Amino acid sequence: MARRLKLGILISGRGSNLQALIDACADPGFPAEIALVVSNKADAKGLERAATASIPTRVIDHRGFASRTEFDSALNDALNDAAVDLVCLAGFMRLLGAEFVRAWHDRLINIHPSLLPAFRGLHTHERALEAGVKLTGCTVHFVRADVDNGPIIVQAAVPVLDTDTPDSLAARVLVAEHACYPAAVRWIAEDRVSIVDDRVVLRDGSTPEAPVFSPCVTTTRRYTP
Ligand code: 4DW
Ligand code: GAR
């Protein structure tokens, strides 16, 4: 098989999206591998998940740095030392500066628990319930200088139920996140993703296989445009 894309995963906590990527990479046919997991928090549960999978980990605690720029620079060095090709933010909660974002331009992606551009920022599920939307979901996108903004790689829609609480909605959206993140990484690793006018276009022009979710059923359908 061709060389696998080397991923650097940045986390701050639970790491369930990291786990989804660990599980995807465990398949020898998956075109990416995790070279390094970095957490800015020493007690992040995701660090245990990485250790269990024998993946190298680093803790880079932002509190040990005099400035954000120095923290970003330490992160950058760790990722380069591990020869990372693609950086995946997976519940990483520190704002990265413009210099870091520029250095990793088109090689830095994030997962966000809403259908962007709706509900940028925090407390997305509370806000979706407050707004009364009937569909929400998740988005994997390239990171740009503006937070929660950048070319969208994949989205999945998830129904909102009348009985939902923020926690029940978050749990349903998380199922979608765990399918979308490996799908986005696969497309990038297979070199199918190009960016034209700051939008993602799949290089071969084919219709992507994308995850589609309903409350009870998780399936994979082919989009028909
Ligand atoms: C995000 C954006 C801002 C903060 C936390 C999370 C969403 C994902 C993300 C992480 N780092 C990023 C992004 C992004 O989309 N774009 C860039 N960097 N450039 C945030 O403001 N966090 C604050 C700290 C929270 C905490 O430590 O609990 C902060 O001051 O950094
Ligand atoms: C996920 O729901 C992810 O979409 C969200 O944090 C959670 C991390 O969970 N990210 C953001 O809100 C970024 N703006 P995890 O640590 O279990 O992957």
Coordinates of N, CA and C and ligand atoms in Angstrom, one line a residue:
M1 N 0.8 -1.2 0.0 CA 0.0 0.0 0.0 C 0.9 1.2 0.0
A2 N 0.3 2.3 -0.6 CA 1.1 3.6 -0.6 C 1.3 4.1 0.9
R3 N 2.2 5.0 1.0 CA 2.6 5.5 2.4 C 1.3 6.1 3.0
R4 N 1.1 5.8 4.3 CA -0.1 6.2 5.0 C 0.2 7.7 5.5
L5 N -0.8 8.5 5.4 CA -0.8 9.9 5.9 C -0.5 9.9 7.4
K6 N 0.4 10.7 7.8 CA 0.7 10.7 9.3 C -0.2 11.8 10.0
L7 N -1.0 11.4 10.9 CA -1.9 12.3 11.6 C -1.3 12.8 12.9
G8 N -1.5 14.0 13.3 CA -1.2 14.5 14.6 C -2.6 14.9 15.2
I9 N -3.0 14.4 16.3 CA -4.3 14.7 16.8 C -4.1 15.5 18.1
L10 N -4.8 16.6 18.1 CA -4.8 17.5 19.3 C -6.1 17.4 20.1
I11 N -5.9 17.1 21.4 CA -7.1 16.9 22.2 C -7.0 17.7 23.5
S12 N -8.1 17.8 24.2 CA -8.1 18.5 25.6 C -8.8 17.6 26.6
G13 N -9.5 16.6 26.1 CA -10.4 15.9 27.1 C -10.7 14.4 26.7
R14 N -12.0 14.2 26.6 CA -12.5 12.8 26.5 C -11.9 12.0 25.4
G15 N -11.8 12.6 24.2 CA -11.1 11.9 23.1 C -12.0 10.8 22.4
S16 N -13.3 11.0 22.4 CA -14.1 10.0 21.7 C -13.9 10.1 20.2
N17 N -13.6 11.3 19.7 CA -13.3 11.4 18.2 C -11.9 10.9 17.9
L18 N -11.0 11.0 18.9 CA -9.7 10.4 18.8 C -9.9 8.9 18.7
Q19 N -10.7 8.3 19.5 CA -11.0 6.9 19.5 C -11.5 6.4 18.1
A20 N -12.4 7.2 17.6 CA -13.0 6.9 16.2 C -11.8 6.8 15.2
L21 N -10.9 7.8 15.3 CA -9.8 7.8 14.4 C -8.8 6.6 14.7
I22 N -8.6 6.3 16.0 CA -7.7 5.2 16.3 C -8.3 3.9 15.7
D23 N -9.7 3.7 15.9 CA -10.3 2.5 15.4 C -10.2 2.5 13.8
A24 N -10.4 3.6 13.2 CA -10.3 3.6 11.7 C -8.9 3.2 11.3
C25 N -7.9 3.8 11.9 CA -6.5 3.5 11.6 C -6.1 2.1 11.9
A26 N -6.8 1.4 12.8 CA -6.5 0.0 13.1 C -6.7 -0.9 11.9
D27 N -7.5 -0.4 10.9 CA -7.7 -1.2 9.7 C -6.5 -1.0 8.8
P28 N -5.7 -2.0 8.5 CA -4.5 -1.8 7.7 C -4.8 -1.2 6.3
G29 N -6.1 -1.3 5.9 CA -6.4 -0.7 4.6 C -6.8 0.8 4.7
F30 N -6.8 1.3 5.9 CA -7.1 2.8 6.0 C -5.8 3.6 5.7
P31 N -6.0 4.6 4.9 CA -4.8 5.3 4.3 C -4.1 6.3 5.2
A32 N -4.4 6.2 6.5 CA -3.7 7.1 7.5 C -3.3 6.4 8.7
E33 N -2.4 7.0 9.5 CA -2.0 6.4 10.8 C -1.7 7.6 11.7
I34 N -1.9 7.3 13.0 CA -1.7 8.4 14.0 C -0.2 8.4 14.5
A35 N 0.5 9.5 14.2 CA 1.9 9.6 14.6 C 2.1 10.1 16.0
L36 N 1.1 11.0 16.4 CA 1.3 11.6 17.7 C -0.1 12.1 18.2
V37 N -0.3 12.0 19.5 CA -1.5 12.7 20.1 C -0.9 13.7 21.1
V38 N -1.4 14.9 21.0 CA -0.9 16.0 21.9 C -2.1 16.5 22.7
S39 N -2.0 16.6 24.0 CA -3.0 17.2 24.9 C -2.4 18.4 25.6
N40 N -3.2 19.4 25.7 CA -2.8 20.5 26.6 C -3.2 20.3 28.0
K41 N -3.9 19.2 28.3 CA -4.3 18.9 29.6 C -3.7 17.5 30.0
A42 N -3.0 17.4 31.1 CA -2.4 16.1 31.6 C -3.4 15.1 31.9
D43 N -4.6 15.5 32.3 CA -5.6 14.5 32.8 C -6.6 14.1 31.7
A44 N -6.3 14.5 30.4 CA -7.3 14.2 29.3 C -7.4 12.7 29.2
K45 N -8.7 12.2 29.2 CA -8.9 10.7 29.1 C -8.4 10.2 27.7
G46 N -8.4 11.1 26.7 CA -7.9 10.7 25.4 C -6.5 10.2 25.4
L47 N -5.7 10.7 26.4 CA -4.3 10.2 26.5 C -4.2 8.7 26.8
E48 N -5.1 8.3 27.7 CA -5.2 6.8 28.0 C -5.6 6.0 26.8
R49 N -6.5 6.6 26.0 CA -6.9 5.8 24.8 C -5.8 5.7 23.8
A50 N -4.9 6.7 23.7 CA -3.8 6.7 22.8 C -2.8 5.7 23.3
A51 N -2.5 5.7 24.6 CA -1.5 4.8 25.3 C -2.0 3.4 25.1
T52 N -3.2 3.1 25.2 CA -3.8 1.8 25.1 C -3.5 1.3 23.6
A53 N -3.5 2.2 22.7 CA -3.3 1.8 21.3 C -1.8 1.9 20.9
S54 N -1.0 2.1 21.9 CA 0.5 2.3 21.7 C 0.9 3.4 20.8
I55 N 0.1 4.5 20.9 CA 0.4 5.7 20.1 C 1.2 6.7 20.9
P56 N 2.3 7.3 20.4 CA 3.0 8.2 21.2 C 2.2 9.4 21.6
T57 N 2.4 9.9 22.8 CA 1.6 11.0 23.3 C 2.6 12.1 23.9
R58 N 2.1 13.3 23.9 CA 2.8 14.4 24.5 C 1.8 15.3 25.3
V59 N 2.2 15.7 26.4 CA 1.4 16.7 27.1 C 2.1 18.1 27.0
I60 N 1.5 19.0 26.4 CA 2.0 20.4 26.3 C 1.0 21.3 27.0
D61 N 1.3 21.6 28.2 CA 0.4 22.4 29.1 C 0.6 23.8 28.8
H62 N -0.5 24.5 28.3 CA -0.4 25.9 27.9 C 0.0 26.8 29.1
R63 N -0.3 26.3 30.3 CA 0.0 27.1 31.5 C 1.5 27.3 31.7
G64 N 2.3 26.4 31.1 CA 3.7 26.5 31.2 C 4.4 27.5 30.3
F65 N 3.6 28.2 29.5 CA 4.2 29.1 28.5 C 3.9 30.6 28.8
A66 N 4.8 31.5 28.5 CA 4.6 32.9 28.8 C 3.6 33.5 27.9
S67 N 3.5 33.0 26.7 CA 2.6 33.6 25.7 C 1.9 32.5 24.9
R68 N 0.9 32.8 24.2 CA 0.2 31.9 23.3 C 1.1 31.5 22.1
T69 N 1.9 32.5 21.6 CA 2.8 32.2 20.5 C 3.8 31.1 20.9
E70 N 4.3 31.2 22.1 CA 5.3 30.2 22.6 C 4.7 28.8 22.7
F71 N 3.4 28.8 23.2 CA 2.7 27.5 23.2 C 2.5 26.9 21.8
D72 N 2.0 27.8 20.9 CA 1.8 27.4 19.5 C 3.1 26.8 18.9
S73 N 4.2 27.5 19.2 CA 5.5 27.1 18.7 C 5.9 25.8 19.2
A74 N 5.7 25.5 20.5 CA 6.0 24.2 21.0 C 5.2 23.1 20.4
L75 N 3.9 23.4 20.2 CA 3.0 22.4 19.5 C 3.5 22.1 18.1
N76 N 3.9 23.2 17.4 CA 4.4 23.1 16.0 C 5.6 22.2 16.0
D77 N 6.5 22.4 16.9 CA 7.8 21.7 17.0 C 7.5 20.2 17.2
A78 N 6.5 19.9 18.1 CA 6.2 18.5 18.4 C 5.6 17.8 17.2
L79 N 4.8 18.5 16.5 CA 4.1 18.0 15.3 C 5.2 17.7 14.2
N80 N 6.1 18.7 14.0 CA 7.1 18.5 13.0 C 8.1 17.4 13.4
D81 N 8.4 17.3 14.7 CA 9.3 16.3 15.1 C 8.8 14.9 14.8
A82 N 7.4 14.8 14.8 CA 6.8 13.5 14.5 C 6.4 13.3 13.1
A83 N 6.9 14.3 12.2 CA 6.7 14.2 10.8 C 5.2 14.2 10.4
V84 N 4.4 14.9 11.1 CA 3.0 14.9 10.9 C 2.7 15.6 9.6
D85 N 1.7 15.0 8.8 CA 1.3 15.6 7.6 C 0.0 16.4 7.8
L86 N -0.9 15.9 8.6 CA -2.2 16.5 8.8 C -2.5 16.6 10.3
V87 N -2.9 17.8 10.7 CA -3.3 18.0 12.1 C -4.8 17.9 12.3
C88 N -5.3 17.1 13.2 CA -6.7 17.0 13.4 C -7.1 17.5 14.8
L89 N -7.9 18.6 14.9 CA -8.4 19.0 16.2 C -9.5 18.2 16.6
A90 N -9.4 17.6 17.8 CA -10.5 16.6 18.2 C -10.9 17.0 19.6
G91 N -11.7 18.0 19.8 CA -12.1 18.5 21.1 C -10.9 19.2 21.8
F92 N -10.1 19.8 20.9 CA -9.0 20.6 21.4 C -9.5 22.0 21.7
M93 N -9.3 22.5 22.9 CA -10.0 23.7 23.4 C -9.1 25.0 23.5
R94 N -7.9 25.0 23.0 CA -7.1 26.2 23.0 C -7.1 26.8 21.6
L95 N -7.3 28.1 21.6 CA -7.3 28.9 20.3 C -5.9 29.0 19.8
L96 N -5.7 28.5 18.5 CA -4.4 28.6 17.9 C -4.3 29.9 17.1
G97 N -3.1 30.5 17.2 CA -2.8 31.8 16.6 C -2.7 31.7 15.1
A98 N -2.7 32.9 14.5 CA -2.7 33.1 13.1 C -1.4 32.4 12.5
E99 N -0.3 32.5 13.2 CA 0.9 32.0 12.6 C 0.9 30.5 12.5
F100 N 0.3 29.8 13.6 CA 0.2 28.4 13.5 C -0.8 28.0 12.4
V101 N -1.9 28.7 12.3 CA -2.9 28.4 11.3 C -2.3 28.5 9.9
R102 N -1.5 29.6 9.7 CA -0.8 29.8 8.4 C 0.2 28.7 8.1
A103 N 0.9 28.3 9.1 CA 2.0 27.2 8.9 C 1.3 25.9 8.5
W104 N 0.1 25.7 9.0 CA -0.6 24.4 8.7 C -1.7 24.6 7.7
H105 N -1.7 25.6 6.9 CA -2.7 25.9 6.0 C -3.1 24.7 5.1
D106 N -4.4 24.4 5.0 CA -4.9 23.2 4.3 C -4.3 21.9 4.8
R107 N -3.7 21.9 6.0 CA -3.2 20.7 6.6 C -3.7 20.6 8.1
L108 N -4.8 21.4 8.4 CA -5.3 21.5 9.7 C -6.8 21.4 9.7
I109 N -7.4 20.4 10.3 CA -8.9 20.3 10.2 C -9.5 20.2 11.6
N110 N -10.8 20.4 11.7 CA -11.5 20.5 13.0 C -12.8 19.8 12.8
I111 N -13.3 19.3 13.9 CA -14.7 18.8 13.9 C -15.5 19.7 14.9
H112 N -16.7 20.0 14.4 CA -17.6 20.9 15.2 C -19.0 20.3 15.3
P113 N -19.6 20.4 16.5 CA -20.9 19.7 16.6 C -22.1 20.5 16.2
S114 N -22.1 21.0 15.0 CA -23.3 21.7 14.4 C -23.1 21.7 12.9
L115 N -24.2 22.0 12.2 CA -24.1 22.2 10.8 C -23.6 23.6 10.5
L116 N -22.3 23.8 10.5 CA -21.8 25.2 10.2 C -22.3 25.7 8.9
P117 N -22.6 27.0 8.8 CA -22.2 28.1 9.7 C -23.2 28.3 10.8
A118 N -24.2 27.4 11.0 CA -25.0 27.6 12.2 C -24.3 27.2 13.5
F119 N -24.6 27.9 14.5 CA -24.1 27.6 15.9 C -22.6 27.5 16.0
R120 N -21.9 28.5 15.5 CA -20.4 28.6 15.8 C -20.2 28.8 17.3
G121 N -19.1 28.4 17.8 CA -18.8 28.6 19.2 C -19.2 27.5 20.1
L122 N -19.4 27.8 21.4 CA -19.6 26.7 22.4 C -21.1 26.6 22.6
H123 N -21.5 25.5 23.4 CA -22.8 25.2 23.8 C -23.8 25.1 22.6
T124 N -23.3 24.4 21.6 CA -24.0 24.3 20.3 C -25.4 23.6 20.6
H125 N -25.4 22.6 21.4 CA -26.7 21.8 21.5 C -27.7 22.6 22.3
E126 N -27.3 23.3 23.3 CA -28.3 24.1 24.0 C -28.9 25.1 23.1
R127 N -28.0 25.7 22.2 CA -28.4 26.8 21.4 C -29.3 26.2 20.2
A128 N -29.0 25.0 19.8 CA -29.9 24.4 18.7 C -31.3 24.1 19.3
L129 N -31.3 23.7 20.6 CA -32.6 23.4 21.2 C -33.4 24.7 21.4
E130 N -32.7 25.7 21.8 CA -33.2 27.1 22.1 C -33.8 27.6 20.8
A131 N -33.1 27.4 19.7 CA -33.6 27.9 18.4 C -34.7 27.1 17.8
G132 N -34.9 25.9 18.3 CA -36.0 25.1 17.8 C -35.7 24.5 16.4
V133 N -34.5 24.3 16.1 CA -34.2 23.7 14.8 C -34.6 22.2 14.8
K134 N -35.0 21.7 13.7 CA -35.4 20.3 13.6 C -34.3 19.4 13.1
L135 N -33.3 20.0 12.5 CA -32.1 19.2 12.1 C -30.9 20.0 12.7
T136 N -29.9 19.2 13.2 CA -28.6 19.7 13.5 C -27.6 18.7 13.0
G137 N -26.4 18.7 13.5 CA -25.4 17.7 12.9 C -24.0 18.1 13.3
C138 N -23.1 17.7 12.4 CA -21.7 18.0 12.7 C -21.0 18.3 11.4
T139 N -19.9 19.0 11.5 CA -19.1 19.5 10.4 C -17.6 19.2 10.6
V140 N -17.0 18.6 9.6 CA -15.5 18.6 9.5 C -15.0 19.6 8.5
H141 N -14.1 20.5 8.9 CA -13.7 21.6 8.0 C -12.3 21.9 8.2
F142 N -11.7 22.5 7.2 CA -10.3 23.0 7.3 C -10.4 24.3 8.2
V143 N -9.3 24.5 8.9 CA -9.3 25.6 9.9 C -8.7 26.8 9.2
R144 N -9.4 27.9 9.4 CA -8.9 29.2 8.9 C -8.7 30.1 10.1
A145 N -8.2 31.4 9.9 CA -8.0 32.3 11.0 C -9.2 32.5 11.9
D146 N -10.4 32.7 11.2 CA -11.6 32.8 12.0 C -12.1 31.5 12.6
V147 N -12.4 31.5 13.8 CA -12.8 30.3 14.5 C -14.1 29.7 13.9
D148 N -14.1 28.3 13.8 CA -15.3 27.6 13.3 C -15.7 28.1 11.9
N149 N -14.7 28.3 11.1 CA -14.9 28.8 9.8 C -13.8 28.1 8.9
G150 N -14.2 27.9 7.6 CA -13.2 27.3 6.7 C -13.9 26.2 5.8
P151 N -13.2 25.9 4.7 CA -13.8 25.0 3.8 C -14.4 23.7 4.4
I152 N -15.6 23.4 4.1 CA -16.3 22.2 4.7 C -16.0 21.0 3.9
I153 N -15.5 19.9 4.6 CA -15.2 18.7 4.0 C -16.3 17.7 4.0
V154 N -17.0 17.5 5.1 CA -18.1 16.6 5.3 C -19.0 17.1 6.4
Q155 N -20.3 17.0 6.1 CA -21.3 17.2 7.2 C -22.3 16.1 7.3
A156 N -22.9 15.8 8.4 CA -24.0 14.9 8.6 C -25.1 15.6 9.3
A157 N -26.3 15.3 8.9 CA -27.5 15.9 9.5 C -28.0 14.9 10.5
V158 N -28.5 15.4 11.7 CA -29.0 14.6 12.7 C -30.4 15.2 13.2
P159 N -31.4 14.5 13.3 CA -32.7 15.0 13.7 C -32.7 15.5 15.1
V160 N -33.4 16.5 15.4 CA -33.7 17.0 16.8 C -35.0 16.5 17.2
L161 N -35.1 15.8 18.3 CA -36.4 15.3 18.8 C -37.1 16.2 19.8
D162 N -38.4 16.2 19.9 CA -39.1 17.1 20.9 C -38.6 16.8 22.3
T163 N -38.2 15.5 22.5 CA -37.9 15.1 23.9 C -36.4 15.4 24.2
D164 N -35.6 15.9 23.3 CA -34.2 16.0 23.5 C -33.8 17.0 24.6
T165 N -32.8 16.6 25.3 CA -32.1 17.5 26.2 C -30.7 17.8 25.5
P166 N -29.9 18.8 26.0 CA -28.6 19.0 25.4 C -27.8 17.7 25.4
D167 N -27.9 16.9 26.5 CA -27.1 15.7 26.6 C -27.5 14.6 25.6
S168 N -28.8 14.4 25.4 CA -29.3 13.4 24.5 C -29.0 13.8 23.1
L169 N -29.1 15.1 22.8 CA -28.8 15.6 21.4 C -27.3 15.4 21.1
A170 N -26.5 15.8 22.1 CA -25.0 15.7 22.0 C -24.6 14.2 21.7
A171 N -25.3 13.3 22.4 CA -24.9 11.9 22.2 C -25.3 11.4 20.8
R172 N -26.4 11.9 20.2 CA -26.8 11.5 18.9 C -25.9 12.1 17.9
V173 N -25.5 13.4 18.1 CA -24.6 14.0 17.1 C -23.2 13.4 17.2
L174 N -22.8 12.9 18.4 CA -21.5 12.3 18.5 C -21.4 11.0 17.6
V175 N -22.5 10.3 17.5 CA -22.5 9.1 16.6 C -22.1 9.5 15.2
A176 N -22.7 10.7 14.8 CA -22.4 11.2 13.4 C -21.0 11.7 13.4
E177 N -20.5 12.3 14.4 CA -19.1 12.8 14.4 C -18.1 11.6 14.2
H178 N -18.4 10.5 14.9 CA -17.5 9.4 14.8 C -17.4 8.7 13.4
A179 N -18.4 8.9 12.6 CA -18.4 8.4 11.2 C -17.8 9.5 10.3
C180 N -18.1 10.8 10.6 CA -17.6 11.8 9.7 C -16.1 12.1 9.7
Y181 N -15.6 12.0 10.9 CA -14.1 12.4 11.0 C -13.3 11.4 10.3
P182 N -13.4 10.1 10.5 CA -12.6 9.1 9.6 C -12.9 9.3 8.1
A183 N -14.2 9.6 7.8 CA -14.5 9.8 6.3 C -13.7 10.9 5.7
A184 N -13.7 12.1 6.5 CA -12.9 13.2 6.0 C -11.4 12.9 5.9
V185 N -10.9 12.3 6.9 CA -9.5 11.9 6.9 C -9.2 11.0 5.7
R186 N -10.0 10.0 5.5 CA -9.8 9.1 4.4 C -9.8 9.8 3.0
W187 N -10.7 10.7 2.8 CA -10.7 11.5 1.5 C -9.5 12.3 1.3
I188 N -9.0 12.9 2.4 CA -7.8 13.7 2.3 C -6.6 12.8 2.0
A189 N -6.5 11.7 2.8 CA -5.4 10.8 2.6 C -5.4 10.2 1.2
E190 N -6.5 10.0 0.7 CA -6.6 9.4 -0.7 C -6.4 10.5 -1.8
D191 N -6.1 11.7 -1.3 CA -5.8 12.9 -2.2 C -7.0 13.2 -3.1
R192 N -8.2 13.0 -2.6 CA -9.4 13.3 -3.3 C -9.9 14.7 -3.1
V193 N -9.4 15.4 -2.0 CA -9.9 16.7 -1.6 C -9.0 17.8 -2.2
S194 N -9.7 18.6 -3.0 CA -8.9 19.8 -3.4 C -9.8 21.0 -3.0
I195 N -9.1 22.2 -2.9 CA -9.8 23.4 -2.4 C -9.7 24.4 -3.6
V196 N -10.9 24.8 -4.0 CA -11.1 25.7 -5.1 C -11.9 26.9 -4.6
D197 N -11.3 28.1 -4.7 CA -12.0 29.3 -4.2 C -12.5 29.1 -2.7
D198 N -11.6 28.5 -1.9 CA -11.8 28.2 -0.5 C -13.1 27.3 -0.3
R199 N -13.4 26.5 -1.2 CA -14.4 25.5 -1.0 C -13.8 24.1 -1.4
V200 N -14.3 23.1 -0.7 CA -13.8 21.7 -1.0 C -14.5 21.2 -2.2
V201 N -13.7 20.7 -3.1 CA -14.2 20.0 -4.3 C -13.5 18.6 -4.3
L202 N -14.3 17.6 -4.5 CA -13.7 16.3 -4.6 C -13.1 16.1 -6.0
R203 N -11.8 15.8 -6.0 CA -11.0 15.9 -7.2 C -11.5 15.1 -8.4
D204 N -12.0 13.9 -8.1 CA -12.5 13.0 -9.2 C -13.9 13.4 -9.6
G205 N -14.5 14.4 -9.0 CA -15.8 14.8 -9.4 C -16.9 13.8 -9.1
S206 N -16.6 12.7 -8.4 CA -17.6 11.7 -8.1 C -18.4 12.2 -6.9
T207 N -19.6 11.6 -6.8 CA -20.5 11.9 -5.7 C -19.9 11.1 -4.5
P208 N -19.7 11.8 -3.4 CA -19.1 11.1 -2.2 C -20.0 10.1 -1.5
E209 N -19.5 9.1 -1.0 CA -20.3 8.3 -0.1 C -20.2 9.0 1.2
A210 N -21.3 9.3 1.8 CA -21.3 10.1 3.0 C -22.3 9.5 4.0
P211 N -22.0 9.7 5.3 CA -22.9 9.1 6.3 C -24.2 9.9 6.4
V212 N -25.3 9.2 6.5 CA -26.6 9.8 6.7 C -27.2 9.1 8.0
F213 N -27.8 9.9 8.9 CA -28.2 9.4 10.2 C -29.7 9.7 10.4
S214 N -30.3 8.7 11.0 CA -31.6 9.0 11.6 C -31.5 8.5 13.1
P215 N -32.5 8.8 13.9 CA -32.3 8.5 15.3 C -32.0 7.1 15.6
C216 N -32.5 6.2 14.9 CA -32.4 4.7 15.2 C -31.4 4.0 14.3
V217 N -31.2 4.6 13.1 CA -30.5 3.8 12.1 C -29.3 4.6 11.7
T218 N -28.2 3.9 11.6 CA -27.0 4.5 11.0 C -26.7 3.8 9.7
T219 N -26.6 4.5 8.7 CA -26.4 3.8 7.4 C -25.5 4.7 6.5
T220 N -25.1 4.1 5.4 CA -24.3 4.9 4.5 C -25.0 4.9 3.1
R221 N -25.2 6.1 2.6 CA -25.9 6.2 1.4 C -25.1 7.0 0.4
R222 N -25.4 6.8 -0.9 CA -24.7 7.7 -1.9 C -25.5 8.9 -2.1
Y223 N -25.0 10.1 -2.0 CA -25.7 11.3 -2.3 C -26.0 11.4 -3.8
T224 N -27.3 11.7 -4.1 CA -27.5 11.9 -5.5 C -27.8 13.4 -5.7
P225 N -27.0 14.1 -6.4 CA -27.1 15.6 -6.5 C -28.3 16.0 -7.3
Ligands
4DW1 C1 -12.3 26.4 19.5 C2 -12.1 27.7 19.2 C3 -11.7 28.6 20.3 C4 -11.5 28.1 21.6 C5 -11.7 26.8 21.8 C6 -12.1 25.9 20.8 C7 -12.8 25.5 18.4 C8 -11.7 24.6 17.7 C9 -10.4 25.3 17.7 C10 -9.5 25.0 18.7 N1 -8.4 25.8 18.5 C11 -8.6 26.6 17.4 C12 -9.9 26.2 16.8 C13 -10.3 26.9 15.7 O1 -11.4 26.7 15.1 N2 -9.5 27.9 15.2 C14 -8.3 28.1 15.7 N3 -7.8 27.5 16.8 N4 -7.5 29.1 15.2 C15 -11.1 29.1 22.7 O2 -11.3 30.3 22.5 N5 -10.6 28.5 23.8 C16 -10.2 29.3 24.9 C17 -9.8 28.4 26.1 C18 -10.6 27.6 26.7 C19 -10.2 26.6 27.7 O3 -8.9 26.5 27.9 O4 -11.0 25.9 28.3 C20 -8.9 30.1 24.7 O5 -8.7 31.1 25.4 O6 -8.0 29.6 23.9
GAR2 C1 -17.0 16.9 20.2 O1 -18.4 17.0 20.3 C2 -16.5 18.0 19.2 O2 -17.3 18.1 18.1 C3 -16.5 19.2 20.1 O3 -16.0 18.8 21.3 C4 -16.4 17.4 21.5 C5 -15.1 16.7 21.9 O4 -15.4 15.4 22.3 N1 -15.7 20.3 19.5 C6 -16.0 21.5 19.6 O5 -17.0 21.9 20.2 C7 -15.1 22.5 18.9 N2 -15.7 23.7 18.7 P1 -14.3 14.2 22.3 O6 -13.2 14.8 23.2 O7 -15.0 13.1 22.9 O8 -13.9 14.0 20.9

